[in-house]
CSV table of C-alpha atoms and ligand atoms in Angstrom, one decimal:
chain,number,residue,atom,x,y,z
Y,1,UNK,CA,71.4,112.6,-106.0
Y,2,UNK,CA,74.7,111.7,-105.3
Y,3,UNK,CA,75.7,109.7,-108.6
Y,4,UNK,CA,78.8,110.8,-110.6
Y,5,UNK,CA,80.9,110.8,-106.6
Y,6,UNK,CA,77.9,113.6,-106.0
Y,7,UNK,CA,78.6,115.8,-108.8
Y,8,UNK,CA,82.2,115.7,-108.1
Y,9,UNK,CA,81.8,117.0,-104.7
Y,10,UNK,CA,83.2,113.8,-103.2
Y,11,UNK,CA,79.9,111.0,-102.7
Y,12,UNK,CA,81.0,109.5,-99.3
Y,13,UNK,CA,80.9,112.8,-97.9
Y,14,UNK,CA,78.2,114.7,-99.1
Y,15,UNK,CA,76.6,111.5,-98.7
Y,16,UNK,CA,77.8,111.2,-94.8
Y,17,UNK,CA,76.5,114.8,-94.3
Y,18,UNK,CA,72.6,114.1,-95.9
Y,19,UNK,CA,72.5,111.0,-93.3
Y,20,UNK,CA,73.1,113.4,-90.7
Y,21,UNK,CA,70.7,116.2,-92.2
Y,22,UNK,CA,67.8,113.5,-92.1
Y,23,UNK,CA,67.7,113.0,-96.1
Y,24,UNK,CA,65.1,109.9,-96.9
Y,25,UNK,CA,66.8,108.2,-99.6
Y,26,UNK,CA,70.5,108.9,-102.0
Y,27,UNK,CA,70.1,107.8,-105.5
Y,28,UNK,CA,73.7,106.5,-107.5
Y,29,UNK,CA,74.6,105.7,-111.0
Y,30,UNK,CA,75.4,101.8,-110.5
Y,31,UNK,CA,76.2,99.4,-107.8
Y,32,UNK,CA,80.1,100.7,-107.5
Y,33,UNK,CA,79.1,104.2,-106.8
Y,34,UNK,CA,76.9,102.2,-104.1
Y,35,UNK,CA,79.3,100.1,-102.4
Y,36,UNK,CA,81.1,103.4,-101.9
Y,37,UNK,CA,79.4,104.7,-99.4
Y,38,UNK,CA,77.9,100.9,-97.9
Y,39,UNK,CA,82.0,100.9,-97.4
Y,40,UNK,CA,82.2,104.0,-95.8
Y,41,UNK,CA,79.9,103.8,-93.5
Y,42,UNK,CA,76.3,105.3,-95.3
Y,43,UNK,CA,73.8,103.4,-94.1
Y,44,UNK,CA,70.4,105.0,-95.5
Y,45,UNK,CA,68.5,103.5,-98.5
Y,46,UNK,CA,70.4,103.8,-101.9
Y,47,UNK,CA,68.3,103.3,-104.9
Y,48,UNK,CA,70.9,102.4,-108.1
Y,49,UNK,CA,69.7,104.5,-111.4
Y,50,UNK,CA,71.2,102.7,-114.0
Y,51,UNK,CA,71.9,98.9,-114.5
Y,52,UNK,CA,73.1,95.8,-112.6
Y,53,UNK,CA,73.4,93.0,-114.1
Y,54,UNK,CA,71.4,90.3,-113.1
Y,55,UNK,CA,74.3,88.2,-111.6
Y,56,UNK,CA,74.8,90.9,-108.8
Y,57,UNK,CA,71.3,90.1,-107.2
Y,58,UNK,CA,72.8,88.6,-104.3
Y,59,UNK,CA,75.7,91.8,-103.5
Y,60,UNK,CA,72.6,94.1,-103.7
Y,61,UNK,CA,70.5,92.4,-101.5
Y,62,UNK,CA,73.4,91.6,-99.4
Y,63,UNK,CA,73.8,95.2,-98.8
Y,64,UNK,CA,70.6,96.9,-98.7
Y,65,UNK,CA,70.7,98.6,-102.0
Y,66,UNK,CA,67.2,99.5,-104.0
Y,67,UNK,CA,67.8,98.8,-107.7
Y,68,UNK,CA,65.3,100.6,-110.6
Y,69,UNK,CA,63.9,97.9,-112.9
Y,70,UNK,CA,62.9,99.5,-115.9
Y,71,UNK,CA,61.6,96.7,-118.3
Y,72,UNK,CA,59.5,93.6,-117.3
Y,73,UNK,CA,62.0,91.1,-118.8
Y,74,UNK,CA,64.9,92.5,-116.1
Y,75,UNK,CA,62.2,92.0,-113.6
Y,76,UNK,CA,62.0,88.6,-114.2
Y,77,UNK,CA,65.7,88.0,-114.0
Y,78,UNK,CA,66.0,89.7,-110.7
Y,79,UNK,CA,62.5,88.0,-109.6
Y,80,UNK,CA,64.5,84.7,-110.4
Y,81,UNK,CA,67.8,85.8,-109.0
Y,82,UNK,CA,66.1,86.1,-106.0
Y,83,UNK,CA,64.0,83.3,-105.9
Y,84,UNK,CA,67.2,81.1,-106.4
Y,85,UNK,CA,68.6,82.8,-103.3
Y,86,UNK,CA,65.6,82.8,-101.5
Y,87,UNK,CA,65.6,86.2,-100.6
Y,88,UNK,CA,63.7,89.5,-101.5
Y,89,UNK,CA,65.0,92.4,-103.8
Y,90,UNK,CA,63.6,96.0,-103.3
Y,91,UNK,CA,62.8,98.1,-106.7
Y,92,UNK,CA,62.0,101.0,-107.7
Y,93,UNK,CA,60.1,100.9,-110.9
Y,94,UNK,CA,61.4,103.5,-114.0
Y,95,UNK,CA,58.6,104.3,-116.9
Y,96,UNK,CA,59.9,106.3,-119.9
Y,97,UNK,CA,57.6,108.8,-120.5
Y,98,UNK,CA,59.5,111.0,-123.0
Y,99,UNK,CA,62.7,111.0,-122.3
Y,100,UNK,CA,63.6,108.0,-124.2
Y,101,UNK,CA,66.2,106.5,-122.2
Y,102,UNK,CA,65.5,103.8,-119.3
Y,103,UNK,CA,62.0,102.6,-118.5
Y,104,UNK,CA,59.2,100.8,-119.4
Y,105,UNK,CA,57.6,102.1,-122.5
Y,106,UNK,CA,54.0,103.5,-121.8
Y,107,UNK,CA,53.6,106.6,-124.0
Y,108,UNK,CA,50.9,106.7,-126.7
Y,109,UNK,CA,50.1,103.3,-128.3
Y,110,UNK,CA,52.2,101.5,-125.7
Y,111,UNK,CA,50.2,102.6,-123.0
Y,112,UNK,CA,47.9,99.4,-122.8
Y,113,UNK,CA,51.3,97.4,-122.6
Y,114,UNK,CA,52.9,99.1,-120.7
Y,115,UNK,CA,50.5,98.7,-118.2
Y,116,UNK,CA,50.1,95.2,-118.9
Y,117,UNK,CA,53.9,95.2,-118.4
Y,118,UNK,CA,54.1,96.7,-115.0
Y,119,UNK,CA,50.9,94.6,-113.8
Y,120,UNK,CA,53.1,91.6,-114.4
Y,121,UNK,CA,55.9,93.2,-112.6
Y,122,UNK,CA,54.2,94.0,-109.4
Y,123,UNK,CA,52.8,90.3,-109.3
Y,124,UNK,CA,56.7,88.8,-109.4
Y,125,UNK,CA,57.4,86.9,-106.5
Y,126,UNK,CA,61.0,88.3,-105.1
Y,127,UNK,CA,61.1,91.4,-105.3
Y,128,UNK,CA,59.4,94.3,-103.4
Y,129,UNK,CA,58.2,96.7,-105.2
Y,130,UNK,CA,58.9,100.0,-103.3
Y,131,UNK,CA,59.0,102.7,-105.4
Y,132,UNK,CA,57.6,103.7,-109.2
Y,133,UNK,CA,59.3,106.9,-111.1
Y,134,UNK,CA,60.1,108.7,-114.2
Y,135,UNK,CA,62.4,111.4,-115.3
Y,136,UNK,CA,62.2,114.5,-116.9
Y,137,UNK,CA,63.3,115.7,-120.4
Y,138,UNK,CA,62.9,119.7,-120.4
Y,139,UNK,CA,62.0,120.4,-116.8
Y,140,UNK,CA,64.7,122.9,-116.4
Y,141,UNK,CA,64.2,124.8,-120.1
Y,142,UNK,CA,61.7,127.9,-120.4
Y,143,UNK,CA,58.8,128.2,-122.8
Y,144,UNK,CA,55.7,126.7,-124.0
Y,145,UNK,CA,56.7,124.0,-125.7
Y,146,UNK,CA,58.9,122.8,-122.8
Y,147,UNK,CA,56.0,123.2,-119.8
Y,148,UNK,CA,53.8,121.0,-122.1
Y,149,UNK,CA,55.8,118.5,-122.5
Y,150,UNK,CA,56.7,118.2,-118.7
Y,151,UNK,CA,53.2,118.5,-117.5
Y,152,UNK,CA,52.3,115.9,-120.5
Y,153,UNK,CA,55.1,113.6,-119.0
Y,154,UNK,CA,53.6,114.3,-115.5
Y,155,UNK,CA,50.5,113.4,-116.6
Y,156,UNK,CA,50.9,110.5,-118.1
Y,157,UNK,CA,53.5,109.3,-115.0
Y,158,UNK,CA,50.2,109.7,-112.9
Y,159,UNK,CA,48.0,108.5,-115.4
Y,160,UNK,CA,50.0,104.8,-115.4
Y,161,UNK,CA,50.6,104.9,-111.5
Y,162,UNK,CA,46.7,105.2,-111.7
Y,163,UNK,CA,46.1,102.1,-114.0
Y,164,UNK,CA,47.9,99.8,-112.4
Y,165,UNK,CA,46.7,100.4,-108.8
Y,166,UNK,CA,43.3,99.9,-110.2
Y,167,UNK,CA,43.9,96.6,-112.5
Y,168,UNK,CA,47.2,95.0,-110.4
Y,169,UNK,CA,45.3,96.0,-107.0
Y,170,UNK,CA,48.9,97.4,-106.0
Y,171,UNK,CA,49.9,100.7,-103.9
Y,172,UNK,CA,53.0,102.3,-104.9
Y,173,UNK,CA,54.5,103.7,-101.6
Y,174,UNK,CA,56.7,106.2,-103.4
Y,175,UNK,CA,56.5,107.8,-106.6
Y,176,UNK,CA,58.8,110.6,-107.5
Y,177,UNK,CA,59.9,112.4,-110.6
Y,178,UNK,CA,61.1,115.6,-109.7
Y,179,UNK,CA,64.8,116.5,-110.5
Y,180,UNK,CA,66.0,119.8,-110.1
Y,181,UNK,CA,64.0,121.6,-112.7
Y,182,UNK,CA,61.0,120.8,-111.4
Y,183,UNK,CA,61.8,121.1,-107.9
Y,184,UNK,CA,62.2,124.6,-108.5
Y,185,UNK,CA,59.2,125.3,-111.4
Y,186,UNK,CA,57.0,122.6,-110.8
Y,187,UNK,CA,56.7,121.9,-106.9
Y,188,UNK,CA,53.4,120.6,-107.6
Y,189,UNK,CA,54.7,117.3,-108.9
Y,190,UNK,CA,56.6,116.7,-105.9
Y,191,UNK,CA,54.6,113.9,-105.1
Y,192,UNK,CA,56.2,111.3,-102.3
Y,193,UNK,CA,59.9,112.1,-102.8
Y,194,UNK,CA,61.9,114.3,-105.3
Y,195,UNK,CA,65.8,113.9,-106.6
Y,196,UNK,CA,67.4,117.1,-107.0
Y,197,UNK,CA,71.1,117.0,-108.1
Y,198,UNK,CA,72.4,120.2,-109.4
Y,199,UNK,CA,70.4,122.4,-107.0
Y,200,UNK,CA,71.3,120.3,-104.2
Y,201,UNK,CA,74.7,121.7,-104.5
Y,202,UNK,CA,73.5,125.2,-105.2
Y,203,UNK,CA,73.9,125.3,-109.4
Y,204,UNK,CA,70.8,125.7,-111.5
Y,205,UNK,CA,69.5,128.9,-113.4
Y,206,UNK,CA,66.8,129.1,-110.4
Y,207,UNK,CA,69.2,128.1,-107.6
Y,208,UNK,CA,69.8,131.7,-106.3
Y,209,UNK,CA,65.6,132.1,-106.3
Y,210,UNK,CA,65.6,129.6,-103.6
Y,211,UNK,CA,68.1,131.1,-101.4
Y,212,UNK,CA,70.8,128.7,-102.7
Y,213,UNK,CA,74.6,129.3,-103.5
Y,214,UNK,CA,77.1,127.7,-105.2
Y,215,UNK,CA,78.9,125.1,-102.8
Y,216,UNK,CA,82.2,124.1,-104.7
Y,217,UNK,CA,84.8,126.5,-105.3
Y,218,UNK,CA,87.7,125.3,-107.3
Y,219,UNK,CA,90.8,127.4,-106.5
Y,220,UNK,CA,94.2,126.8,-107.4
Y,221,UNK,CA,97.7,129.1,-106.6
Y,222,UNK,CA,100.0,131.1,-108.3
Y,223,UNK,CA,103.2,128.8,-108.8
Y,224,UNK,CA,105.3,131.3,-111.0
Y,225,UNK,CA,105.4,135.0,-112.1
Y,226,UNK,CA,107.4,136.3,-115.1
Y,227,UNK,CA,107.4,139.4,-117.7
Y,228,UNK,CA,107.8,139.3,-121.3
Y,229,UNK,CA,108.4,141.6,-124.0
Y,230,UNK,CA,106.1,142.3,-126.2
Y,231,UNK,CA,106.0,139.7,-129.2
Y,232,UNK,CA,106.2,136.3,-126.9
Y,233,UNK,CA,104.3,133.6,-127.9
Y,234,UNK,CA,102.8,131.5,-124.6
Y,235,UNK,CA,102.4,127.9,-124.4
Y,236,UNK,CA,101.7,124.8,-126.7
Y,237,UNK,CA,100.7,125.7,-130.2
Y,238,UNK,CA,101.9,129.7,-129.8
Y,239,UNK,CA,98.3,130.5,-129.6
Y,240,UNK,CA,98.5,133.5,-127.7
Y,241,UNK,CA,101.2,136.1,-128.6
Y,242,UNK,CA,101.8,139.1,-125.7
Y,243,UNK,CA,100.6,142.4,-127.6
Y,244,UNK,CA,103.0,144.5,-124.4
Y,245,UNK,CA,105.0,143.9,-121.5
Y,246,UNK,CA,103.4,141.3,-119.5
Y,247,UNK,CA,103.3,139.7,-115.8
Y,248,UNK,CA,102.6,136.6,-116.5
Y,249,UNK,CA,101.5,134.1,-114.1
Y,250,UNK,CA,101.2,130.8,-114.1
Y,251,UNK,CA,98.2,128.5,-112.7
Y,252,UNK,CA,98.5,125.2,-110.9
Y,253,UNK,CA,95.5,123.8,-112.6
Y,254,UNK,CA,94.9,122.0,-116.3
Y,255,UNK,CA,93.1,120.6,-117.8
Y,256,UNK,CA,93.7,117.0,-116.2
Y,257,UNK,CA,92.4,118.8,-113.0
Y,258,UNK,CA,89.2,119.5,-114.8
Y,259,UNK,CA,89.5,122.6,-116.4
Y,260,UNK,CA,88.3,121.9,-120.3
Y,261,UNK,CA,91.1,122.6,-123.2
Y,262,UNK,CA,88.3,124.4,-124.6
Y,263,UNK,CA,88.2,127.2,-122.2
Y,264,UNK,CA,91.7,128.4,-123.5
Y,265,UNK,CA,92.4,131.7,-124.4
Y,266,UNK,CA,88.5,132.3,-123.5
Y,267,UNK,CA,87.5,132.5,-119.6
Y,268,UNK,CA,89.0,134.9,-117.1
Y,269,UNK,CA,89.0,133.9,-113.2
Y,270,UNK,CA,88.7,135.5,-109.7
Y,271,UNK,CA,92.0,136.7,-108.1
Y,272,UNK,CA,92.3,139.0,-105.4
Y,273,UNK,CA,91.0,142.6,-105.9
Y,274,UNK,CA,89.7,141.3,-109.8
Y,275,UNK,CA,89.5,138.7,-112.7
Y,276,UNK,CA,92.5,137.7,-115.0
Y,277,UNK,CA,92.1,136.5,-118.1
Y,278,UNK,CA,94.0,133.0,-119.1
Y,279,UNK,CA,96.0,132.8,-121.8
Y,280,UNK,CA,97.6,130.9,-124.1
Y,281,UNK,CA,96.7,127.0,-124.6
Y,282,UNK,CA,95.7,125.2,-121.0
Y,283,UNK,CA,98.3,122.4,-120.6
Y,284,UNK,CA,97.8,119.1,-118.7
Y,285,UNK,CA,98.7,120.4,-115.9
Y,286,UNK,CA,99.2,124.6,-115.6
Y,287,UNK,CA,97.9,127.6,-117.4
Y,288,UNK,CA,98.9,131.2,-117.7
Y,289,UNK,CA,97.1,134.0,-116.9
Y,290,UNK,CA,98.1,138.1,-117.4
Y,291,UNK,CA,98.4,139.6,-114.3
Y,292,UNK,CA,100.3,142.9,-115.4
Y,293,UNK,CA,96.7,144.9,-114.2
Y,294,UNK,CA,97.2,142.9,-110.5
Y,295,UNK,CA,100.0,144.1,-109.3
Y,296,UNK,CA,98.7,143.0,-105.7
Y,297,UNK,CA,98.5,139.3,-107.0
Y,298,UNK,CA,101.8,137.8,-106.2
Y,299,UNK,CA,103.2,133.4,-106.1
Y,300,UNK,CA,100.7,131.9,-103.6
Y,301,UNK,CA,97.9,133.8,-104.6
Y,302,UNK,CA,94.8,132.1,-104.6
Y,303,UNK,CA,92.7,132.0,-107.8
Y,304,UNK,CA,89.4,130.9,-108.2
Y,305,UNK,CA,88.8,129.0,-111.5
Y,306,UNK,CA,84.9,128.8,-110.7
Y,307,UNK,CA,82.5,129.2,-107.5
Y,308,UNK,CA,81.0,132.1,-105.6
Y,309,UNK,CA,83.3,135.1,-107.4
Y,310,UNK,CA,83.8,133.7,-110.6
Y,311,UNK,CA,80.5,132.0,-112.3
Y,312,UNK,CA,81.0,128.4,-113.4
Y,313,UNK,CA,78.5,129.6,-116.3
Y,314,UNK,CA,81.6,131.3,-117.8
Y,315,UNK,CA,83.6,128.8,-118.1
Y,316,UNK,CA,80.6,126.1,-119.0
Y,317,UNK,CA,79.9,128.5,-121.8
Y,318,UNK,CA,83.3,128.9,-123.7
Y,319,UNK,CA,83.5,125.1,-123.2
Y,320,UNK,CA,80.4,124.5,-125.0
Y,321,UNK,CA,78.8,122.6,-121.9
Y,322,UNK,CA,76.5,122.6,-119.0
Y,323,UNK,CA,77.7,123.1,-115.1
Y,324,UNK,CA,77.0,119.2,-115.0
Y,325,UNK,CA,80.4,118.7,-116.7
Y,326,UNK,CA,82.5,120.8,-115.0
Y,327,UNK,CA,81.3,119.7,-112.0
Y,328,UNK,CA,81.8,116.3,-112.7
Y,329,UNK,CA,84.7,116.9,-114.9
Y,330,UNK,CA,86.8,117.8,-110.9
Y,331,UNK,CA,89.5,115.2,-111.6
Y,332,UNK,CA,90.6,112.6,-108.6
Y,333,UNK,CA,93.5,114.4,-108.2
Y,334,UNK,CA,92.2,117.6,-107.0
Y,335,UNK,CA,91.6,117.4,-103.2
Y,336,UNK,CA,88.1,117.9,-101.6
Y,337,UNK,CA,88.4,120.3,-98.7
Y,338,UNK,CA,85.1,120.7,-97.0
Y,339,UNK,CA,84.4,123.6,-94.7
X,1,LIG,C1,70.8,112.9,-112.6
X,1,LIG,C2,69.4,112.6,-112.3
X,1,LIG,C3,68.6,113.4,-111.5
X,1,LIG,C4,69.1,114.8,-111.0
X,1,LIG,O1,69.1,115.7,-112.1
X,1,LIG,P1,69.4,117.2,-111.8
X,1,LIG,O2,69.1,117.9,-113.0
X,1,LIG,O3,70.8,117.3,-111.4
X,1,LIG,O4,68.5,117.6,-110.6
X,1,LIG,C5,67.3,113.0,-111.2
X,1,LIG,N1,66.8,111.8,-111.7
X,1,LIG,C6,67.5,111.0,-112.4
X,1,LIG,C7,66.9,109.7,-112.9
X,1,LIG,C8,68.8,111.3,-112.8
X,1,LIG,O5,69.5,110.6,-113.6
């Protein structure tokens, strides 16, 4: 999984480096996020998640890109799209099975249509039908309630792959539905291919069971070190007032870098020999931190806002979000270094 410029871990090259590492298949958000890496030289089979509008046919045939078709109506625009060009359009086909989002409806009472629906689709002339999948709603959350409903998902994936082999005479080649939660809980329904994201760059609750670590770091420097008395009010909004003398430092990282507004006066991050805690409102563009404990922290400092030292669950929690955000939240401005 590679969508969102691979969780804000820079797509072309994550994606360059999964070629190399013999990776089957990268899976994007939409046909931008594809032509990315068909620019930059990825070559490997990139299935589109989301939607392209039927009018684009002809860019992603032209450049080898698998799109999901998750209704039969949508099929038969592409199936026509491509007719008209006289070419062929590879697919992957989505079915909602409880997560309510994108895919042909098959659950409960809409399982004889749904069917119906997807023995249509496999008959369409134009388009080659490569792949079937779903996607998971609580596959990554503990508890009963949460393992039935992923295993009644899984089920009823299997159930409909099942149907219309028998009735379309039709052979899926892949099927896949695992993302990261049940990579790691439920390896049994890893079936012909699975999409992890988060765990792919190391995050995830279970990451660590696996033998994985965190792979982004986002550090920043110490730009400027000043006391205060006692009684000084720091940054926009005087939200934090200095209770003693204080070394204060301040941070070459905001919130337009990434790091949420909502954090402020809340999370605490990794210098050398410790953790400082921020203070004060997070601006645009800086923040402050109390460094009168770190005497050995001086400008140029580096200062880890989240990775290996300092959990990005910290920060995820006083922002009232998931590592997904943060990640992704890594503004353009913020250069990727890759070691
Ligand atoms: C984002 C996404 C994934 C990956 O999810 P993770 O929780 O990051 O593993 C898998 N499948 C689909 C359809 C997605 O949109």
């Amino acid at each position: 999984m590679v969508k969102a410029d691979a969780y804000g871990h820079g797509a072309v090259a994550v994606s360059r480096l999964l070629q190399e590492a013999g990776a089957d298949y990268l899976a994007v958000s939409c046909l931008d996020e594809a032509l990315e890496l068909r620019q930059n030289g990825v070559s490997m089979p990139i299935l589109i998640l989301g939607h392209t509008p039927p009018e684009y046919t002809g860019t992603l045939i032209e450049n080898g890109i698998t799109q999901t078709v998750s209704a039969l109506a949508k099929a038969r625009e592409y199936s026509e799209a491509a007719g008209a060009l006289g070419k062929t359009l590879k697919i992957h086909i989505k079915l909602d099975t409880g997560m309510s989002r994108l895919g042909y409806l098959c659950a409960g009472e809409y399982f004889e249509t749904g069917v119906e629906n997807l023995c249509r689709t496999v008959a369409l002339p134009g388009l080659d039908i490569e792949g079937i999948y779903t996607h998971f709603a609580v596959s990554d959350e503990p508890g009963e309630d949460c393992e039935a409903y992923t295993r009644a998902q899984f089920k009823l994936f299997t159930d409909v792959i099942e149907a219309v082999e028998r009735q379309g005479g039709f052979r899926f080649r892949i099927r896949h539905c695992a993302n990261s939660g049940a990579v790691v809980s439920y390896p049994e329904m890893a079936l012909d291919m699975v999409r992890p994201g988060l765990l792919l760059y190391g995050y995830g609750d279970n990451s660590g069971r696996l033998g994985l670590r965190p792979c982004m770091r986002l550090v920043t420097t110490v730009s400027t070190i000043k006391f205060y008395e006692p009684g000084t009010s720091v940054s926009y909004g005087r939200r934090f007032v200095t209770a003693r003398r204080t070394r204060m430092g301040v941070l070459a990282a905001g919130y337009a870098d990434g790091l949420p507004r909502l954090c402020s006066n809340k999370v605490s991050f990794a210098v050398p020999g410790g953790f400082t805690a921020q203070r004060g409102s997070i601006c645009m563009d800086m923040c402050m931190v109390d460094l009168t404990d770190l005497p050995q922290v001086n400008v140029g400092s580096e200062v880890e806002l989240f990775g290996a030292e300092n959990s990005i669950y910290k920060l995820s929690d006083a922002a009232q979000t998931i590592p997904y955000e943060l990640l992704c939240a890594v503004s353009k401005r913020v250069p990727r270094v890759y070691t």
